[in-house]
mmCIF file of C-alpha atoms in Angstrom:
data_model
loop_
_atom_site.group_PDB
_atom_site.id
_atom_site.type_symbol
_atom_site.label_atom_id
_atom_site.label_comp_id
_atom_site.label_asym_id
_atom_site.label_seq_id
_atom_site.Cartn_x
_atom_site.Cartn_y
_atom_site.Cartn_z
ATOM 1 C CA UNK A 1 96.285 77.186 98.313
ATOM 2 C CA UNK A 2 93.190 78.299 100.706
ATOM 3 C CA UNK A 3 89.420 78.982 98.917
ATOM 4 C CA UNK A 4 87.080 81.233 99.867
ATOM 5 C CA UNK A 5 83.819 80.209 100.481
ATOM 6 C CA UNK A 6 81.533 82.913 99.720
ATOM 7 C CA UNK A 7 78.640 83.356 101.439
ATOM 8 C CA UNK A 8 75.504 85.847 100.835
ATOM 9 C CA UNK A 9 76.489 88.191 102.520
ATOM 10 C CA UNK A 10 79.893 88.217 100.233
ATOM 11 C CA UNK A 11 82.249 86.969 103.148
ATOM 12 C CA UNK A 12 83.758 84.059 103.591
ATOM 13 C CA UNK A 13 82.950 81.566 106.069
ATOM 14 C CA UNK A 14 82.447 82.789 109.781
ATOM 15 C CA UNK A 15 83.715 80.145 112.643
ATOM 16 C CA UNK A 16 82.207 81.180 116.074
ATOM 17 C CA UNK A 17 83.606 79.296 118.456
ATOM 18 C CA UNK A 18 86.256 79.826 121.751
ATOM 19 C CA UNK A 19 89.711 78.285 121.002
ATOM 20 C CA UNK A 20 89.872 75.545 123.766
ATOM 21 C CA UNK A 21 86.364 73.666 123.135
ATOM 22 C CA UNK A 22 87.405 70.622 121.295
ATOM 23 C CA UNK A 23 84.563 71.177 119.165
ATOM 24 C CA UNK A 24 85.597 74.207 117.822
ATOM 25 C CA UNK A 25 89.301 72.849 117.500
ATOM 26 C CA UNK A 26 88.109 69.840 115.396
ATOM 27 C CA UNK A 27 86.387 72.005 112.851
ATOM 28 C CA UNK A 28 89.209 74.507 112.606
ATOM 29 C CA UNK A 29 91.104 71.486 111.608
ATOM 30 C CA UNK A 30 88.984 70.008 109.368
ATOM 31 C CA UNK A 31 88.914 73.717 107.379
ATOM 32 C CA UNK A 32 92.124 73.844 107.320
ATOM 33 C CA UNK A 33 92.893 70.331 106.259
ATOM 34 C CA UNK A 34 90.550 70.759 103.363
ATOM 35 C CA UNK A 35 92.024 74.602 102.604
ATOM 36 C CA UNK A 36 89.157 76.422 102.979
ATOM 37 C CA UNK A 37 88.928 80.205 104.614
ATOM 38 C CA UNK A 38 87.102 81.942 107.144
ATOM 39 C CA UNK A 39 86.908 84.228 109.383
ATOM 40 C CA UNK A 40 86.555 83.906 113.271
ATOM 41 C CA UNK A 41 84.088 85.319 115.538
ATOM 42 C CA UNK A 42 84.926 83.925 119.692
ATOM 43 C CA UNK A 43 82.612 83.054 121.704
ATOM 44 C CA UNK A 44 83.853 83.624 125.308
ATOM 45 C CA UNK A 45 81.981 80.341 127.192
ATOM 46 C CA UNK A 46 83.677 81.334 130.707
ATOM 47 C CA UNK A 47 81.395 84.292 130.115
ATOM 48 C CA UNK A 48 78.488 82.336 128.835
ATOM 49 C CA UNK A 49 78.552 84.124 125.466
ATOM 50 C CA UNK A 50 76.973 81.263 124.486
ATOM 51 C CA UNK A 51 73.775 81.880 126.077
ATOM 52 C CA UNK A 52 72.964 85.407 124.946
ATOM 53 C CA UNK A 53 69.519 85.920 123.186
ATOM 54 C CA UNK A 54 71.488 87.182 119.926
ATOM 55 C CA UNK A 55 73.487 83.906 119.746
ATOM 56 C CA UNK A 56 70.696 81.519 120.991
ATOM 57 C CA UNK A 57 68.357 83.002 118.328
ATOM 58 C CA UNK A 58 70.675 81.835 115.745
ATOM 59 C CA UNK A 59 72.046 78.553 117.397
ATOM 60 C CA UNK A 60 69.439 76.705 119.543
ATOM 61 C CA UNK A 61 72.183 74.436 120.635
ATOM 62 C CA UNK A 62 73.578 77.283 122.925
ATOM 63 C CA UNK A 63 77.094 75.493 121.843
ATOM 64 C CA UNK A 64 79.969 76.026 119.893
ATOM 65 C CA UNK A 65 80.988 75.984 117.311
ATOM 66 C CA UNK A 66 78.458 77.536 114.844
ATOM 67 C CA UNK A 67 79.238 78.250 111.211
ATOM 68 C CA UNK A 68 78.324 80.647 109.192
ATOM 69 C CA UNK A 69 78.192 79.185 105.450
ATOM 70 C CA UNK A 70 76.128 79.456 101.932
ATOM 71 C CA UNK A 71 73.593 81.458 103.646
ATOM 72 C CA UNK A 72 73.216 79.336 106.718
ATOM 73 C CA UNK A 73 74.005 78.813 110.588
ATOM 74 C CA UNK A 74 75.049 75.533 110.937
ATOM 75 C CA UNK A 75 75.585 74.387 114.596
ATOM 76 C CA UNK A 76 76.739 70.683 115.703
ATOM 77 C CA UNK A 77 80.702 69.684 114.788
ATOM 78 C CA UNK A 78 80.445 66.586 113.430
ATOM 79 C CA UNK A 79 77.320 67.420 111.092
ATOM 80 C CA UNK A 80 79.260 70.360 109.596
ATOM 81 C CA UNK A 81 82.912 68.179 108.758
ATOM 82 C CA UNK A 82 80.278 65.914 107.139
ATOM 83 C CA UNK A 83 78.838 68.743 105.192
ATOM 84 C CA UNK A 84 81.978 70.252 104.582
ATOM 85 C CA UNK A 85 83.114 66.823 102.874
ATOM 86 C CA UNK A 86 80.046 66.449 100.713
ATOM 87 C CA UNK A 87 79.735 70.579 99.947
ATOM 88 C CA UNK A 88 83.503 70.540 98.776
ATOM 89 C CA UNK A 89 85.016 67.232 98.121
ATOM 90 C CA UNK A 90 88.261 68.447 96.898
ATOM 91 C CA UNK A 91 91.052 66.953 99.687
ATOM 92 C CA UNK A 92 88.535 64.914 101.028
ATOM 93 C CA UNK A 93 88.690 63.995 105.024
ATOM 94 C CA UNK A 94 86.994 60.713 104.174
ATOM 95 C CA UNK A 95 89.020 57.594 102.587
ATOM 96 C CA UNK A 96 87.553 56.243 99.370
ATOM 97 C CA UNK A 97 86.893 52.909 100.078
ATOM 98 C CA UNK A 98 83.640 51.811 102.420
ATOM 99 C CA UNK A 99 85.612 49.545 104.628
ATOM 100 C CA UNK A 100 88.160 52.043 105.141
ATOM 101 C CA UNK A 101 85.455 54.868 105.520
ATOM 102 C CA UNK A 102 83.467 52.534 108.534
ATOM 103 C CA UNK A 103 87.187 52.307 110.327
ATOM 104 C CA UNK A 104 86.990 55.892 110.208
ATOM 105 C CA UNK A 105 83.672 56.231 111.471
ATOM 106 C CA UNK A 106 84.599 53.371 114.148
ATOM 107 C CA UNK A 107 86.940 55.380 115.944
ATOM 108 C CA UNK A 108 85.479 59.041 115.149
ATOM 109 C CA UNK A 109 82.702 58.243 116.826
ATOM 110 C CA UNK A 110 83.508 56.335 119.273
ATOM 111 C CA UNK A 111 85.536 59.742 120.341
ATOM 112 C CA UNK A 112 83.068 61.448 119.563
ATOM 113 C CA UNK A 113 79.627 60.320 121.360
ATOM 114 C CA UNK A 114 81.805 58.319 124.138
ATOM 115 C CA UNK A 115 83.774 61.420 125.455
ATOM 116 C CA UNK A 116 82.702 64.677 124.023
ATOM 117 C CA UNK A 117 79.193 63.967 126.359
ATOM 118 C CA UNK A 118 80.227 63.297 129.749
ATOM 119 C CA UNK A 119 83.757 65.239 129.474
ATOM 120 C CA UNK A 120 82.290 68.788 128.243
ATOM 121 C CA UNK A 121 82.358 71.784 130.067
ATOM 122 C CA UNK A 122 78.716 72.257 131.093
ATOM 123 C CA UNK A 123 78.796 68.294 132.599
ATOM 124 C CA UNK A 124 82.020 69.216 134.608
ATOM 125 C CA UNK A 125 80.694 72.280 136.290
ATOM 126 C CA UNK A 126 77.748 70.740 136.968
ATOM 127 C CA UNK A 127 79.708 67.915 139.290
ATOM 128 C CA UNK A 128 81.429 70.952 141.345
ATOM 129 C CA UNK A 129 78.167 72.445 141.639
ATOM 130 C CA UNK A 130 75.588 71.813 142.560
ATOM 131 C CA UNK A 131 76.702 68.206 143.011
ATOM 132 C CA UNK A 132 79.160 69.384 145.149
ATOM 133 C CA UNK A 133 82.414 67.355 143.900
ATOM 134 C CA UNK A 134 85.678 68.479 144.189
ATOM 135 C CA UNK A 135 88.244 69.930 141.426
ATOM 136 C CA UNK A 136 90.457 66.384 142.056
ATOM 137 C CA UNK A 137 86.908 64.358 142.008
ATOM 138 C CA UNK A 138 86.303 65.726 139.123
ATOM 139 C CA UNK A 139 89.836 65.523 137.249
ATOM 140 C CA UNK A 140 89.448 61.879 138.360
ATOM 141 C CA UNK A 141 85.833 61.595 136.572
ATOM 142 C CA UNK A 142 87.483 62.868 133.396
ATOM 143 C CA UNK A 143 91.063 60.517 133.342
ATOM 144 C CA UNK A 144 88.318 57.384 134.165
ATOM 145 C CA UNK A 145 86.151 58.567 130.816
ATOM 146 C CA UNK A 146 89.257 59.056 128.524
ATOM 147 C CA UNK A 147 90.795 55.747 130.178
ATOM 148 C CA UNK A 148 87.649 54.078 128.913
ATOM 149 C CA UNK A 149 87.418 55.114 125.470
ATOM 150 C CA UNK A 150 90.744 55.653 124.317
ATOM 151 C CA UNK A 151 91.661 52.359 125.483
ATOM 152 C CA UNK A 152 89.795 50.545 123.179
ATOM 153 C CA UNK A 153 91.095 52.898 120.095
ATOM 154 C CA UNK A 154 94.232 52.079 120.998
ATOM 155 C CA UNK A 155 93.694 48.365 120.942
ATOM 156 C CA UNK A 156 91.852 49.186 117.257
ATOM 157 C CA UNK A 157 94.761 50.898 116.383
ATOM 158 C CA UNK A 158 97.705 48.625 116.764
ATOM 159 C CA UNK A 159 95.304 46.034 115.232
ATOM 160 C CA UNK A 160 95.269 47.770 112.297
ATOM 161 C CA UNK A 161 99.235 48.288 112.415
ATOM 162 C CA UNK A 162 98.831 51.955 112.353
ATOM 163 C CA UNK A 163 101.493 54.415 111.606
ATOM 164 C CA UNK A 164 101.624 58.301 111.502
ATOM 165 C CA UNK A 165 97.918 58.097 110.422
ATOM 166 C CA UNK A 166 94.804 55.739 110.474
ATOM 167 C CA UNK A 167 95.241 55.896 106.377
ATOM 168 C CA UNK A 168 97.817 57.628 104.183
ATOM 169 C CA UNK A 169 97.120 61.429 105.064
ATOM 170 C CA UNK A 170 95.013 62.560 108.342
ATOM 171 C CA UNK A 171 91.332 62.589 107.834
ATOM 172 C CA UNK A 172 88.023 62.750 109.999
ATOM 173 C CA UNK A 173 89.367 60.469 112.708
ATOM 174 C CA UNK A 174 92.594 62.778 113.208
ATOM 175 C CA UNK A 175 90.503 66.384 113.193
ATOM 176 C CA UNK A 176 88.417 64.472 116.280
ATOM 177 C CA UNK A 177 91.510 62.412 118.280
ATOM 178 C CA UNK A 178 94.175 65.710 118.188
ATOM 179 C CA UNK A 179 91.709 67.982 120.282
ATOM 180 C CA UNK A 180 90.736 64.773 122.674
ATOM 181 C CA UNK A 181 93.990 64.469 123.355
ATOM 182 C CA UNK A 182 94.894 68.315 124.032
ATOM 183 C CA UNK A 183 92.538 67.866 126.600
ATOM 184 C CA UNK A 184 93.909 64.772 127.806
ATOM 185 C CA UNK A 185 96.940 66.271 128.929
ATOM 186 C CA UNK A 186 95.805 69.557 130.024
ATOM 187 C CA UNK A 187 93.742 67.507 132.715
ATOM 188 C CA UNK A 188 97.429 65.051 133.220
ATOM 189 C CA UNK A 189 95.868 62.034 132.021
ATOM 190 C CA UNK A 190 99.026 59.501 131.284
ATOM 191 C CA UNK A 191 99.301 59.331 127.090
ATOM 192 C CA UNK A 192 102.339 56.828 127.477
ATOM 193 C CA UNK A 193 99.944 54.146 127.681
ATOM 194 C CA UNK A 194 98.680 54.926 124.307
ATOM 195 C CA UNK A 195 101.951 54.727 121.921
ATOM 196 C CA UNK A 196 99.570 54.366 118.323
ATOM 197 C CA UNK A 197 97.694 57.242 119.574
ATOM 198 C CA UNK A 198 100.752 59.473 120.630
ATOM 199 C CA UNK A 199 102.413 58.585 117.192
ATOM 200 C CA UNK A 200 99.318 60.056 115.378
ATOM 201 C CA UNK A 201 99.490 62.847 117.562
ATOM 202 C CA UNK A 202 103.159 63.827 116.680
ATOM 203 C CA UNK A 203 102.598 63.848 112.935
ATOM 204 C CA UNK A 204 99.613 65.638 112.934
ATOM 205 C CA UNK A 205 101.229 68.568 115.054
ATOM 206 C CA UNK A 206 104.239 68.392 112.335
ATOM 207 C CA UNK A 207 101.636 69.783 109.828
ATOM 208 C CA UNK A 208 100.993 73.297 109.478
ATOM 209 C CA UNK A 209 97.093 73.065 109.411
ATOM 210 C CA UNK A 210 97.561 71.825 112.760
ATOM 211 C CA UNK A 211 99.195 74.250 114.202
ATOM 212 C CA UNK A 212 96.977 76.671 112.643
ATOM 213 C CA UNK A 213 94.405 75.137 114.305
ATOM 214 C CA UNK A 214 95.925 74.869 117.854
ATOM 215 C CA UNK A 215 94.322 76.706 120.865
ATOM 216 C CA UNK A 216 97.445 78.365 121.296
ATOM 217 C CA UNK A 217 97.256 79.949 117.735
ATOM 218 C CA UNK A 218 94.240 81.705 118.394
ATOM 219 C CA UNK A 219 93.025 85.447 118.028
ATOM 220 C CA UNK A 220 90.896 84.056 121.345
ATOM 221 C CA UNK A 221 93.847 82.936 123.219
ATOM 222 C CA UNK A 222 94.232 84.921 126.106
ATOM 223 C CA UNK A 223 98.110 84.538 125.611
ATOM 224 C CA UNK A 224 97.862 86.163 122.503
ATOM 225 C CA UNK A 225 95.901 89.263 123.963
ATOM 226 C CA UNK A 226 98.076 92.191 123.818
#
């Protein structure tokens, strides 16, 4: 059963963000995971909604996604799935235990502040222009990034003798890896060299608030335009 979150202005939560920023995914998964409703506002960044004066005046980041909640605009992913966690504990994305919580945080953020930086959308234009690179140049900047990160989670990973999730149900670390690796393999980087991480991936996408959560599921979705 989903909860409403209302806000002051007697709606639910508002998402705005665009349905293939991995940013935006990994919240929509973390709301789901933890049941909670909103609405969705997109933000079209191949149009640079993003920049407008109305958004901008609300979100200094320029980014998505932003959130509306409890009377607030909240802007930066990570800071809001930690908020969300602390606001509503009920089906928490955190494990109880410290040592399990730092493995969490381990691997979240090593996704997080290792890849989401050098592999996000303004970064790549700005190697085709003005630097001048190439579309394959640049594919080949964004395998070498992944390669380097998820690599090492991997290796973490079979350490820790994972299974179909880092603990018993999918937390943090699963609402960051699932849209890392949806990008992964829209740019054809090779995920049979990561078997843990591919496991993970196939029981998370068994789950309904997964696939609610999927780029292709979106209202955003060009696909889904009539």
């Amino acid at each position: 059963m989903s909860l409403c979150i209302i806000g002051q202005d007697g709606h639910c939560m508002k998402l705005h963000g665009y349905y293939r920023s991995s940013t935006s995914y990994r919240l929509r998964i973390a709301l789901e995971l933890k049941g909670i409703e909103y609405e969705q506002d997109p933000v079209n960044l191949l149009k640079a909604a993003q920049k407008e004066p109305g958004y901008t005046s609300r979100n200094p980041f320029a980014s998505v996604p932003m959130l509306e909640a409890n009377g607030r605009d909240r802007a930066q992913s990570m800071a809001m799935i930690e908020w969300l966690d602390e606001a509503y504990p009920d089906q928490p994305l955190m494990p109880a235990d410290i040592e399990d919580r730092y493995t969490a945080r381990e691997l979240t953020y090593a996704i997080a502040t290792e890849l989401h930086a050098p592999l996000n959308l303004p970064v790549l234009k700005y190697l085709k222009e003005p630097l001048g690179h190439s579309q394959e140049e640049v594919d080949d900047w964004y395998r070498h990034w992944l390669k380097r990160t998820l690599g090492p989670v991997e290796a973490r990973l079979e350490q820790l003798g994972t299974a179909s999730f880092l603990f018993d149900a999918p937390g943090v670390f699963e609402c960051i890896l699932i849209p890392q690796v949806y990008n992964a393999r829209r740019f054809k980087y090779d995920m049979a060299q990561h078997p843990c991480i591919t496991q993970i991936e196939a029981a998370c996408l068994a789950l309904p608030a997964f696939q609610r959560a999927h780029p292709d599921n979106q209202p955003d979705n060009p696909a889904n335009s009539a």
